[in-house]
Amino acid sequence: MSYLYFVTLNTGSADRIAPPSAIVTQAAALDLARALRDGVTGIARHSGFQLQALTVGPALLCTVSKAGQPLATFGVAARSRGSANLWQIMHETSAGYGLASDRTSPPPAPWCGVRVEPGFLSYPDAAQWLASYEVDVATAWIEKRHQ
């Protein structure tokens, strides 16, 4: 994978970024494997935070939470197959708050779409690491499952 579209649904901002190396994503890959196996797991490098993960067809849907409060939900589409469905789900499950992204127009795959949840405001220190963690999980998913 030579690039990843990283989109924030709340703001509509999108960036095409270079994915990190497999060495960098190793801890996130282990978290993801545990979350897919068990439904939810603690995030190894961030005490008290949890990763919930499930597959949606060929795509991935995750939520990072702490103390039962979702901080961010993110979806990962490695290819166009399943991309539109996941994008629609990300918009339909927004719990009534507005999103700036166009629900009918997913970005080109591969992408990681992030929806910042209201619980994020309770844990502002997560801003220091959460976006890079989302990218690491997305990269691990794409590299492991779709290469």
Short mmCIF file of C-alpha atoms in Angstrom, two decimals:
data_model
loop_
_atom_site.label_atom_id
_atom_site.label_comp_id
_atom_site.label_asym_id
_atom_site.label_seq_id
_atom_site.Cartn_x
_atom_site.Cartn_y
_atom_site.Cartn_z
CA MET A 1 0.00 0.00 0.00
CA SER A 2 1.56 3.29 -1.07
CA TYR A 3 -1.01 5.63 0.49
CA LEU A 4 -4.08 5.78 2.72
CA TYR A 5 -6.88 8.33 2.61
CA PHE A 6 -7.49 9.52 6.18
CA VAL A 7 -10.88 11.23 6.46
CA THR A 8 -12.52 12.89 9.47
CA LEU A 9 -16.26 12.64 8.91
CA ASN A 10 -17.12 15.34 11.47
CA THR A 11 -15.16 18.01 9.59
CA GLY A 12 -14.97 16.54 6.10
CA SER A 13 -11.18 16.95 6.07
CA ALA A 14 -9.25 14.38 4.07
CA ASP A 15 -5.55 13.72 3.67
CA ARG A 16 -3.65 11.25 1.55
CA ILE A 17 -0.94 9.91 3.83
CA ALA A 18 1.93 7.45 3.62
CA PRO A 19 1.21 4.46 5.85
CA PRO A 20 3.64 3.55 8.64
CA SER A 21 5.90 0.51 8.43
CA ALA A 22 4.95 -2.91 9.80
CA ILE A 23 7.35 -2.43 12.71
CA VAL A 24 5.50 0.72 13.78
CA THR A 25 2.09 -0.94 13.50
CA GLN A 26 3.01 -4.15 15.35
CA ALA A 27 1.41 -3.24 18.71
CA ALA A 28 -1.77 -2.03 17.00
CA ALA A 29 -1.86 -5.23 14.93
CA LEU A 30 -1.80 -7.31 18.12
CA ASP A 31 -4.57 -5.18 19.65
CA LEU A 32 -6.62 -5.62 16.47
CA ALA A 33 -6.15 -9.40 16.42
CA ARG A 34 -7.34 -9.63 20.03
CA ALA A 35 -10.30 -7.32 19.42
CA LEU A 36 -11.39 -9.31 16.37
CA ARG A 37 -11.11 -12.55 18.34
CA ASP A 38 -12.77 -11.31 21.55
CA GLY A 39 -14.90 -8.39 20.33
CA VAL A 40 -13.06 -5.93 22.57
CA THR A 41 -9.57 -5.66 24.11
CA GLY A 42 -7.47 -3.26 26.11
CA ILE A 43 -5.15 -1.05 24.08
CA ALA A 44 -1.68 -2.23 25.10
CA ARG A 45 0.09 1.12 25.06
CA HIS A 46 -2.76 3.19 26.52
CA SER A 47 -3.99 1.95 29.87
CA GLY A 48 -7.74 2.06 30.42
CA PHE A 49 -8.60 2.50 26.74
CA GLN A 50 -10.30 -0.25 24.77
CA LEU A 51 -10.56 -1.24 21.13
CA GLN A 52 -13.74 -2.86 19.84
CA ALA A 53 -13.53 -4.34 16.34
CA LEU A 54 -15.74 -6.21 13.91
CA THR A 55 -15.75 -6.96 10.24
CA VAL A 56 -18.38 -5.53 7.91
CA GLY A 57 -18.07 -7.71 4.83
CA PRO A 58 -14.50 -7.14 3.61
CA ALA A 59 -14.12 -3.97 5.71
CA LEU A 60 -13.34 -3.18 9.34
CA LEU A 61 -15.30 -1.13 11.88
CA CYS A 62 -13.68 -0.14 15.20
CA THR A 63 -14.47 1.98 18.24
CA VAL A 64 -11.98 3.27 20.78
CA SER A 65 -13.50 3.89 24.20
CA LYS A 66 -12.64 4.52 27.83
CA ALA A 67 -14.85 3.85 30.84
CA GLY A 68 -17.68 2.87 28.50
CA GLN A 69 -17.57 6.16 26.58
CA PRO A 70 -16.80 5.92 22.85
CA LEU A 71 -14.11 8.42 21.82
CA ALA A 72 -13.88 7.61 18.12
CA THR A 73 -15.35 5.18 15.64
CA PHE A 74 -13.37 4.40 12.53
CA GLY A 75 -13.90 2.30 9.47
CA VAL A 76 -11.27 0.87 7.14
CA ALA A 77 -11.87 -0.09 3.52
CA ALA A 78 -8.93 -1.70 1.75
CA ARG A 79 -10.61 -1.89 -1.65
CA SER A 80 -13.69 -0.48 -3.34
CA ARG A 81 -15.66 -3.66 -2.60
CA GLY A 82 -17.56 -2.95 0.60
CA SER A 83 -16.38 0.66 0.73
CA ALA A 84 -19.74 2.29 -0.02
CA ASN A 85 -21.55 0.05 2.48
CA LEU A 86 -19.09 0.85 5.27
CA TRP A 87 -19.21 4.59 4.46
CA GLN A 88 -23.01 4.49 4.68
CA ILE A 89 -22.88 2.65 8.03
CA MET A 90 -20.45 5.24 9.39
CA HIS A 91 -22.99 7.96 8.57
CA GLU A 92 -26.14 6.09 9.63
CA THR A 93 -24.77 5.29 13.08
CA SER A 94 -23.70 8.83 13.97
CA ALA A 95 -26.22 9.04 16.85
CA GLY A 96 -27.96 12.11 15.48
CA TYR A 97 -25.10 14.59 15.34
CA GLY A 98 -24.15 16.16 12.04
CA LEU A 99 -21.27 15.07 9.86
CA ALA A 100 -19.60 17.25 7.25
CA SER A 101 -18.67 14.41 4.89
CA ASP A 102 -20.96 13.44 2.00
CA ARG A 103 -22.71 10.19 2.92
CA THR A 104 -23.09 9.24 -0.76
CA SER A 105 -19.45 9.72 -1.74
CA PRO A 106 -16.84 7.56 -0.02
CA PRO A 107 -13.19 8.39 -0.65
CA PRO A 108 -11.15 6.20 -2.97
CA ALA A 109 -9.86 3.05 -1.30
CA PRO A 110 -7.84 2.41 0.68
CA TRP A 111 -9.28 4.69 3.35
CA CYS A 112 -9.70 5.13 7.08
CA GLY A 113 -12.74 7.20 7.98
CA VAL A 114 -12.91 8.55 11.53
CA ARG A 115 -15.96 9.79 13.36
CA VAL A 116 -15.05 11.61 16.55
CA GLU A 117 -17.61 10.73 19.22
CA PRO A 118 -18.93 13.05 21.96
CA GLY A 119 -17.01 11.06 24.62
CA PHE A 120 -13.75 12.34 23.14
CA LEU A 121 -14.28 15.61 25.01
CA SER A 122 -13.94 13.75 28.32
CA TYR A 123 -10.43 12.52 27.44
CA PRO A 124 -8.62 15.35 25.62
CA ASP A 125 -5.20 13.76 26.25
CA ALA A 126 -6.16 11.04 23.78
CA ALA A 127 -5.69 13.62 21.02
CA GLN A 128 -1.93 13.10 21.42
CA TRP A 129 -2.05 9.53 20.13
CA LEU A 130 -5.49 8.57 18.82
CA ALA A 131 -5.14 9.58 15.15
CA SER A 132 -1.82 7.77 14.76
CA TYR A 133 -3.30 4.71 16.48
CA GLU A 134 -6.23 4.72 14.03
CA VAL A 135 -3.77 4.86 11.13
CA ASP A 136 -1.71 2.04 12.66
CA VAL A 137 -4.79 -0.19 13.06
CA ALA A 138 -5.96 0.66 9.53
CA THR A 139 -2.55 -0.13 8.08
CA ALA A 140 -2.32 -3.40 10.01
CA TRP A 141 -5.76 -4.44 8.73
CA ILE A 142 -4.99 -3.60 5.12
CA GLU A 143 -1.52 -5.17 5.12
CA LYS A 144 -2.59 -8.39 6.88
CA ARG A 145 -5.89 -9.03 5.15
CA HIS A 146 -5.68 -7.46 1.74
CA GLN A 147 -2.20 -7.68 0.29
#
